[in-house]
Amino acid sequence: MRVPAIHPQPDAEPRRTHLADGRELLYFFDAGEGRDRTGAAPADTRTLPPRPQTPLMRYDPLLAEWVSYAEHRQTRTHLPPASECPLCPSGPERATEIPAREYDVAVFENRFPAFGPGIGGTPDSADADAPAAGRCEVVAFASEHGASFAGLSLDRARTVIRAWVHRTAELSRIPGVAQVFIFENRGAEIGVTLHHPHGQIYAYPFATPRTLRQLESVQAYRAETGGDLFGDLLSRELREGSRVVARGQWWTAYVPYAARMPLEVHVVPHRNVPDLASLTAEEQEELSGLYLDVLRRIEGLYPTPTPYIAAWYQAPVQHPVRDAYRMHLQVTSPRRAESKLKYLAGSEAAMGAFIADVSPEETAARLRRALPLFATRNGGTE
């Protein structure tokens, strides 16, 4: 029997405050005893310049895609030393983006947004340009500068996922928001500008091209076969088994049959669920552990940290077949060997035609063997 969807309890709600320039900041707390959840949040004592103007977007009719031009992002902080990290907690001698002296998980509006701060209004492709409305948020996973998601406790992973669920639901209700995208860029090779463990959330004013392509495939498959494309792809992976990395009651992690990147793992729920906010309590709980398991296997492959992109694919807020979509995670890395990266050059970057260096079956086998190596290097796992 299906378990009712989780409903946030009062003590699971974040503590809200605002930064000196008006941006919203939310603190999420680990379960049980821990941070003080009562009283006012610490004030931001900095003097900050006004927030930037909302960028403009231009429509590319050849590819049917929007492009945002956020020129103010040229001045964003770039790989500062730990002593100048804006995501570390504030202290007596230095105020940061997070005024608290310590925190569990913090979510705040990005100071250098690609979309927003203006909201409202869905762009029309007939227009030459439109405001890049929406909202961009930063999710700090821990106050410790040297932490990583793979090294978080299970309790902290639960808190992060609870924050993602909360933000997906709330951002989806903002007028003009068409899709909520949660992601983590990890590693300088990926292009991160801050080493502190964090992810981001984009609330787009349009449905993204890749998601729309998936939905077109879902509709075409249903029209041709009457079947469920997401469900049939998962059934194939479970039946063949050679690419499955980890499996639970509610989720399966596998390297896809047609993986494009040297490291690519999809974490897929066993039922069609459009977004994180629609997960049951049991699904959220199992996801916390399975996601940690996947990241720890990736970290166990090599003696040094592996760069990756963790991308949460969620259904557009409004779409005719939204309920046929299956939200899922795709973790990809360009690392093809200990000291080698795959670069997207001519065929991939220009034509979108990928040429893989390793087979999906070999990648899955290596990931199945990798978890003990992570545990050995990190003194065991939960």
Short mmCIF file of C-alpha atoms in Angstrom, two decimals:
data_model
loop_
_atom_site.label_atom_id
_atom_site.label_comp_id
_atom_site.label_asym_id
_atom_site.label_seq_id
_atom_site.Cartn_x
_atom_site.Cartn_y
_atom_site.Cartn_z
CA MET A 1 0.00 0.00 0.00
CA ARG A 2 1.30 3.44 -0.90
CA VAL A 3 2.41 5.50 2.07
CA PRO A 4 0.90 9.02 2.31
CA ALA A 5 3.20 11.86 1.26
CA ILE A 6 5.27 13.39 4.02
CA HIS A 7 3.97 16.58 5.59
CA PRO A 8 6.58 18.85 7.20
CA GLN A 9 6.26 19.06 10.97
CA PRO A 10 6.63 22.43 12.74
CA ASP A 11 10.11 21.56 14.02
CA ALA A 12 11.13 20.61 10.46
CA GLU A 13 10.37 24.08 9.13
CA PRO A 14 13.40 26.29 8.47
CA ARG A 15 14.26 29.42 10.38
CA ARG A 16 13.93 32.41 8.05
CA THR A 17 15.82 35.67 8.01
CA HIS A 18 17.23 38.17 5.49
CA LEU A 19 20.70 39.32 4.57
CA ALA A 20 21.73 42.97 4.56
CA ASP A 21 20.70 43.52 0.91
CA GLY A 22 17.28 41.89 1.35
CA ARG A 23 18.07 38.36 0.11
CA GLU A 24 16.31 35.58 1.98
CA LEU A 25 18.26 33.09 4.11
CA LEU A 26 16.86 29.87 5.57
CA TYR A 27 18.44 27.58 8.17
CA PHE A 28 17.54 23.87 8.18
CA PHE A 29 18.37 21.76 11.23
CA ASP A 30 19.37 18.14 11.72
CA ALA A 31 16.83 16.01 13.57
CA GLY A 32 16.94 15.55 17.33
CA GLU A 33 19.02 17.57 19.75
CA GLY A 34 21.35 20.06 18.16
CA ARG A 35 21.30 23.68 17.09
CA ASP A 36 19.08 26.13 18.92
CA ARG A 37 15.88 26.39 16.89
CA THR A 38 14.36 29.14 19.01
CA GLY A 39 14.84 32.90 18.99
CA ALA A 40 15.82 35.25 16.22
CA ALA A 41 18.41 34.32 13.62
CA PRO A 42 21.70 36.27 13.80
CA ALA A 43 21.60 39.58 11.90
CA ASP A 44 23.76 40.33 8.87
CA THR A 45 25.87 43.33 9.93
CA ARG A 46 27.54 43.95 6.57
CA THR A 47 27.00 46.92 4.28
CA LEU A 48 26.27 45.47 0.86
CA PRO A 49 25.67 47.11 -2.52
CA PRO A 50 22.17 46.96 -4.02
CA ARG A 51 21.14 43.73 -5.70
CA PRO A 52 21.81 43.50 -9.45
CA GLN A 53 19.15 44.12 -12.05
CA THR A 54 17.36 41.07 -13.43
CA PRO A 55 19.30 39.86 -16.50
CA LEU A 56 17.80 39.68 -19.97
CA MET A 57 17.26 36.51 -22.01
CA ARG A 58 17.40 36.09 -25.76
CA TYR A 59 15.58 33.39 -27.70
CA ASP A 60 17.46 31.24 -30.21
CA PRO A 61 14.85 30.21 -32.80
CA LEU A 62 17.20 27.75 -34.49
CA LEU A 63 17.51 25.59 -31.37
CA ALA A 64 14.30 26.81 -29.67
CA GLU A 65 16.26 27.71 -26.51
CA TRP A 66 16.56 30.70 -24.20
CA VAL A 67 19.97 32.14 -23.25
CA SER A 68 20.40 34.34 -20.15
CA TYR A 69 22.98 37.17 -20.17
CA ALA A 70 23.93 37.80 -16.55
CA GLU A 71 26.91 40.12 -16.93
CA HIS A 72 27.15 40.86 -13.21
CA ARG A 73 28.32 37.27 -12.67
CA GLN A 74 31.72 38.28 -14.08
CA THR A 75 32.48 39.82 -10.66
CA ARG A 76 31.48 36.83 -8.50
CA THR A 77 33.93 35.38 -6.00
CA HIS A 78 36.36 32.94 -7.62
CA LEU A 79 38.14 30.18 -5.66
CA PRO A 80 39.02 32.23 -2.56
CA PRO A 81 41.26 30.77 0.18
CA ALA A 82 39.49 29.16 3.11
CA SER A 83 40.13 32.26 5.20
CA GLU A 84 37.98 34.29 2.78
CA CYS A 85 35.27 31.72 1.99
CA PRO A 86 31.81 33.37 1.90
CA LEU A 87 30.04 30.12 2.89
CA CYS A 88 31.89 29.55 6.14
CA PRO A 89 30.12 30.71 9.31
CA SER A 90 30.61 34.32 10.38
CA GLY A 91 32.99 35.08 13.22
CA PRO A 92 33.95 38.07 15.36
CA GLU A 93 36.51 39.26 12.80
CA ARG A 94 34.76 38.38 9.52
CA ALA A 95 31.16 38.47 8.37
CA THR A 96 30.15 36.10 5.57
CA GLU A 97 27.03 35.25 3.60
CA ILE A 98 25.91 33.17 6.60
CA PRO A 99 25.73 35.30 9.79
CA ALA A 100 25.47 32.32 12.18
CA ARG A 101 28.55 31.13 14.09
CA GLU A 102 27.69 27.55 13.09
CA TYR A 103 24.91 25.88 11.13
CA ASP A 104 23.68 22.55 9.78
CA VAL A 105 22.29 23.43 6.32
CA ALA A 106 21.82 26.99 5.03
CA VAL A 107 19.93 28.08 1.91
CA PHE A 108 20.08 31.65 0.63
CA GLU A 109 19.44 33.66 -2.51
CA ASN A 110 22.51 33.85 -4.71
CA ARG A 111 24.22 37.24 -4.68
CA PHE A 112 25.11 36.74 -8.37
CA PRO A 113 21.98 35.15 -9.85
CA ALA A 114 21.64 33.88 -13.41
CA PHE A 115 17.86 34.32 -13.04
CA GLY A 116 16.12 36.96 -10.92
CA PRO A 117 15.81 38.65 -8.53
CA GLY A 118 12.75 39.75 -10.52
CA ILE A 119 9.96 37.17 -10.63
CA GLY A 120 6.78 36.63 -12.62
CA GLY A 121 6.05 36.37 -16.29
CA THR A 122 6.66 33.38 -18.53
CA PRO A 123 8.64 34.39 -21.66
CA ASP A 124 7.06 34.22 -25.09
CA SER A 125 9.24 32.75 -27.83
CA ALA A 126 7.80 35.35 -30.20
CA ASP A 127 9.66 38.04 -28.26
CA ALA A 128 13.24 38.91 -29.18
CA ASP A 129 14.21 39.10 -25.52
CA ALA A 130 12.61 38.87 -22.08
CA PRO A 131 13.58 39.36 -18.42
CA ALA A 132 15.49 36.37 -17.02
CA ALA A 133 13.08 36.24 -14.09
CA GLY A 134 13.17 33.53 -11.46
CA ARG A 135 15.32 32.77 -8.46
CA CYS A 136 18.76 31.29 -7.80
CA GLU A 137 19.70 29.86 -4.41
CA VAL A 138 22.84 28.45 -2.80
CA VAL A 139 22.60 25.40 -0.52
CA ALA A 140 25.49 25.08 1.94
CA PHE A 141 25.64 21.44 3.08
CA ALA A 142 27.79 21.99 6.17
CA SER A 143 29.57 24.73 8.06
CA GLU A 144 32.88 22.84 7.81
CA HIS A 145 34.91 24.15 4.87
CA GLY A 146 36.68 20.86 4.16
CA ALA A 147 33.60 18.64 4.16
CA SER A 148 32.10 16.87 1.15
CA PHE A 149 28.66 15.45 0.49
CA ALA A 150 30.06 11.92 0.42
CA GLY A 151 31.51 12.49 3.88
CA LEU A 152 28.29 13.79 5.44
CA SER A 153 26.47 11.78 8.09
CA LEU A 154 23.21 10.07 7.19
CA ASP A 155 21.38 12.53 9.44
CA ARG A 156 22.87 15.48 7.55
CA ALA A 157 22.00 13.92 4.18
CA ARG A 158 18.41 13.69 5.43
CA THR A 159 18.50 17.39 6.29
CA VAL A 160 19.80 18.34 2.84
CA ILE A 161 17.13 16.30 1.11
CA ARG A 162 14.48 17.81 3.39
CA ALA A 163 15.75 21.24 2.34
CA TRP A 164 15.56 20.24 -1.34
CA VAL A 165 11.99 19.01 -0.87
CA HIS A 166 11.01 22.24 0.88
CA ARG A 167 12.61 24.49 -1.72
CA THR A 168 11.13 22.53 -4.64
CA ALA A 169 7.63 22.93 -3.22
CA GLU A 170 8.03 26.61 -2.33
CA LEU A 171 9.82 27.73 -5.47
CA SER A 172 7.28 25.92 -7.66
CA ARG A 173 4.61 28.22 -6.24
CA ILE A 174 6.38 31.44 -7.31
CA PRO A 175 4.52 33.10 -10.22
CA GLY A 176 6.35 32.57 -13.49
CA VAL A 177 8.58 29.70 -12.30
CA ALA A 178 8.35 26.90 -14.86
CA GLN A 179 10.90 24.39 -13.52
CA VAL A 180 13.05 23.88 -10.41
CA PHE A 181 16.54 22.47 -10.96
CA ILE A 182 18.71 21.31 -8.04
CA PHE A 183 22.36 20.52 -8.67
CA GLU A 184 25.85 20.27 -7.23
CA ASN A 185 28.98 21.14 -9.21
CA ARG A 186 31.92 19.56 -7.43
CA GLY A 187 35.58 20.18 -8.27
CA ALA A 188 37.59 22.85 -10.05
CA GLU A 189 37.62 20.66 -13.17
CA ILE A 190 33.85 21.16 -13.38
CA GLY A 191 34.21 24.92 -12.99
CA VAL A 192 33.20 25.56 -9.38
CA THR A 193 34.09 28.98 -7.96
CA LEU A 194 33.85 27.97 -4.27
CA HIS A 195 35.38 24.89 -2.66
CA HIS A 196 33.06 24.93 0.36
CA PRO A 197 30.60 21.98 0.09
CA HIS A 198 27.48 23.39 -1.51
CA GLY A 199 24.95 23.04 -4.29
CA GLN A 200 22.59 25.36 -6.09
CA ILE A 201 18.94 25.67 -7.08
CA TYR A 202 17.69 27.40 -10.22
CA ALA A 203 14.01 28.34 -10.51
CA TYR A 204 13.75 28.84 -14.28
CA PRO A 205 11.13 30.97 -16.06
CA PHE A 206 10.98 28.28 -18.77
CA ALA A 207 11.08 24.51 -18.99
CA THR A 208 14.61 23.43 -19.89
CA PRO A 209 15.40 21.95 -23.33
CA ARG A 210 16.68 18.61 -22.07
CA THR A 211 13.62 18.03 -19.88
CA LEU A 212 11.29 18.87 -22.76
CA ARG A 213 13.22 16.42 -24.96
CA GLN A 214 12.67 13.69 -22.37
CA LEU A 215 8.97 14.48 -22.20
CA GLU A 216 8.71 14.31 -25.99
CA SER A 217 10.28 10.85 -25.85
CA VAL A 218 7.85 9.79 -23.14
CA GLN A 219 4.88 10.93 -25.21
CA ALA A 220 6.17 9.33 -28.42
CA TYR A 221 6.87 6.03 -26.65
CA ARG A 222 3.39 5.99 -25.12
CA ALA A 223 1.80 6.74 -28.50
CA GLU A 224 3.77 3.98 -30.23
CA THR A 225 3.69 1.24 -27.57
CA GLY A 226 1.18 2.31 -24.94
CA GLY A 227 3.93 1.81 -22.38
CA ASP A 228 5.76 3.86 -19.75
CA LEU A 229 9.25 4.73 -21.02
CA PHE A 230 10.77 5.46 -17.60
CA GLY A 231 9.33 2.27 -16.13
CA ASP A 232 10.41 0.12 -19.05
CA LEU A 233 13.98 1.51 -18.95
CA LEU A 234 14.21 0.69 -15.23
CA SER A 235 12.78 -2.80 -15.82
CA ARG A 236 15.42 -3.43 -18.46
CA GLU A 237 18.23 -2.43 -16.10
CA LEU A 238 16.85 -4.61 -13.29
CA ARG A 239 16.37 -7.54 -15.66
CA GLU A 240 19.86 -7.39 -17.16
CA GLY A 241 21.51 -6.46 -13.85
CA SER A 242 25.03 -5.88 -15.17
CA ARG A 243 24.79 -2.09 -14.86
CA VAL A 244 23.01 -1.91 -11.47
CA VAL A 245 25.17 -0.29 -8.80
CA ALA A 246 22.82 -0.31 -5.78
CA ARG A 247 19.17 -1.17 -5.19
CA GLY A 248 16.64 -0.52 -2.45
CA GLN A 249 12.92 -0.98 -1.96
CA TRP A 250 12.07 2.40 -3.50
CA TRP A 251 15.13 3.36 -5.58
CA THR A 252 17.71 1.85 -7.93
CA ALA A 253 21.07 3.30 -8.95
CA TYR A 254 22.54 2.15 -12.24
CA VAL A 255 24.87 3.13 -15.05
CA PRO A 256 22.56 3.66 -18.06
CA TYR A 257 22.78 1.42 -21.11
CA ALA A 258 23.82 4.37 -23.30
CA ALA A 259 25.94 6.30 -20.78
CA ARG A 260 27.75 9.23 -22.38
CA MET A 261 30.29 10.12 -19.70
CA PRO A 262 33.13 7.97 -18.27
CA LEU A 263 31.32 8.06 -14.92
CA GLU A 264 27.54 8.27 -15.12
CA VAL A 265 25.04 6.98 -12.56
CA HIS A 266 21.27 7.46 -12.59
CA VAL A 267 19.34 7.19 -9.32
CA VAL A 268 15.74 6.42 -10.22
CA PRO A 269 12.60 5.92 -8.10
CA HIS A 270 10.49 2.82 -8.68
CA ARG A 271 7.38 4.83 -9.52
CA ASN A 272 6.62 7.88 -11.62
CA VAL A 273 6.87 10.87 -9.30
CA PRO A 274 7.25 14.34 -10.86
CA ASP A 275 9.46 16.05 -8.28
CA LEU A 276 11.14 15.80 -4.90
CA ALA A 277 8.20 17.43 -3.17
CA SER A 278 6.02 14.46 -4.22
CA LEU A 279 8.17 11.80 -2.53
CA THR A 280 6.78 9.79 0.39
CA ALA A 281 8.51 9.72 3.78
CA GLU A 282 9.89 6.25 3.01
CA GLU A 283 11.22 7.34 -0.37
CA GLN A 284 12.99 10.34 1.15
CA GLU A 285 14.53 8.18 3.86
CA GLU A 286 15.87 5.55 1.49
CA LEU A 287 17.12 8.19 -0.94
CA SER A 288 19.26 9.74 1.81
CA GLY A 289 21.23 6.54 2.28
CA LEU A 290 21.31 5.47 -1.37
CA TYR A 291 22.59 8.84 -2.55
CA LEU A 292 25.39 8.74 0.02
CA ASP A 293 26.17 5.20 -1.13
CA VAL A 294 26.50 6.30 -4.77
CA LEU A 295 28.72 9.29 -3.99
CA ARG A 296 30.94 7.18 -1.72
CA ARG A 297 31.39 4.60 -4.45
CA ILE A 298 32.43 7.37 -6.85
CA GLU A 299 34.87 8.70 -4.25
CA GLY A 300 36.24 5.20 -3.74
CA LEU A 301 37.40 4.84 -7.34
CA TYR A 302 40.52 7.00 -6.98
CA PRO A 303 42.76 8.21 -4.13
CA THR A 304 41.92 11.85 -4.92
CA PRO A 305 38.48 13.55 -5.05
CA THR A 306 36.52 13.02 -8.27
CA PRO A 307 34.85 16.03 -9.91
CA TYR A 308 31.19 15.53 -10.75
CA ILE A 309 27.87 17.15 -11.53
CA ALA A 310 24.87 15.88 -9.58
CA ALA A 311 21.74 16.99 -11.45
CA TRP A 312 18.20 16.45 -10.18
CA TYR A 313 15.79 16.18 -13.09
CA GLN A 314 12.31 17.33 -12.06
CA ALA A 315 9.15 17.77 -14.12
CA PRO A 316 8.17 21.26 -15.26
CA VAL A 317 5.67 22.88 -12.91
CA GLN A 318 3.01 22.91 -15.64
CA HIS A 319 3.05 20.35 -18.46
CA PRO A 320 0.33 18.19 -20.07
CA VAL A 321 2.12 14.94 -19.13
CA ARG A 322 3.80 16.12 -15.93
CA ASP A 323 2.47 13.11 -14.01
CA ALA A 324 4.08 10.75 -16.54
CA TYR A 325 7.52 12.15 -15.72
CA ARG A 326 9.85 10.35 -13.33
CA MET A 327 12.12 12.68 -11.40
CA HIS A 328 15.59 11.24 -11.09
CA LEU A 329 19.22 12.04 -10.38
CA GLN A 330 22.04 11.94 -12.90
CA VAL A 331 25.58 12.04 -11.51
CA THR A 332 28.21 12.49 -14.21
CA SER A 333 31.97 12.96 -14.17
CA PRO A 334 34.49 13.56 -16.96
CA ARG A 335 37.14 11.53 -15.09
CA ARG A 336 38.07 8.58 -17.32
CA ALA A 337 41.21 7.52 -15.43
CA GLU A 338 43.12 8.59 -12.33
CA SER A 339 44.99 11.34 -14.17
CA LYS A 340 42.81 11.76 -17.28
CA LEU A 341 39.67 13.75 -18.04
CA LYS A 342 37.32 13.46 -20.98
CA TYR A 343 36.96 16.83 -22.68
CA LEU A 344 33.88 17.65 -24.73
CA ALA A 345 35.59 18.58 -27.97
CA GLY A 346 34.47 18.60 -31.62
CA SER A 347 31.89 15.83 -31.86
CA GLU A 348 30.39 16.22 -28.38
CA ALA A 349 30.51 20.01 -28.00
CA ALA A 350 29.62 20.95 -31.57
CA MET A 351 27.37 18.11 -32.74
CA GLY A 352 26.11 16.66 -29.45
CA ALA A 353 27.27 13.24 -30.67
CA PHE A 354 29.09 11.46 -27.83
CA ILE A 355 31.90 8.96 -28.21
CA ALA A 356 32.41 7.00 -24.97
CA ASP A 357 35.78 5.85 -23.68
CA VAL A 358 34.62 3.07 -21.33
CA SER A 359 31.69 0.66 -21.38
CA PRO A 360 28.77 1.18 -18.96
CA GLU A 361 29.13 -2.41 -17.74
CA GLU A 362 32.77 -1.89 -16.75
CA THR A 363 31.95 1.37 -14.97
CA ALA A 364 29.16 -0.32 -13.00
CA ALA A 365 31.44 -3.20 -12.01
CA ARG A 366 34.10 -0.80 -10.76
CA LEU A 367 31.52 1.16 -8.75
CA ARG A 368 30.20 -2.03 -7.13
CA ARG A 369 33.74 -2.78 -5.93
CA ALA A 370 34.60 0.76 -4.83
CA LEU A 371 32.67 1.28 -1.56
CA PRO A 372 35.19 -0.54 0.72
CA LEU A 373 37.98 1.69 -0.64
CA PHE A 374 36.09 4.83 0.40
CA ALA A 375 35.44 3.36 3.85
CA THR A 376 39.10 2.46 4.31
CA ARG A 377 40.29 5.97 3.47
CA ASN A 378 37.64 7.67 5.59
CA GLY A 379 37.71 5.55 8.73
CA GLY A 380 34.48 3.68 7.99
CA THR A 381 30.98 4.85 7.07
CA GLU A 382 27.60 4.79 8.73
#
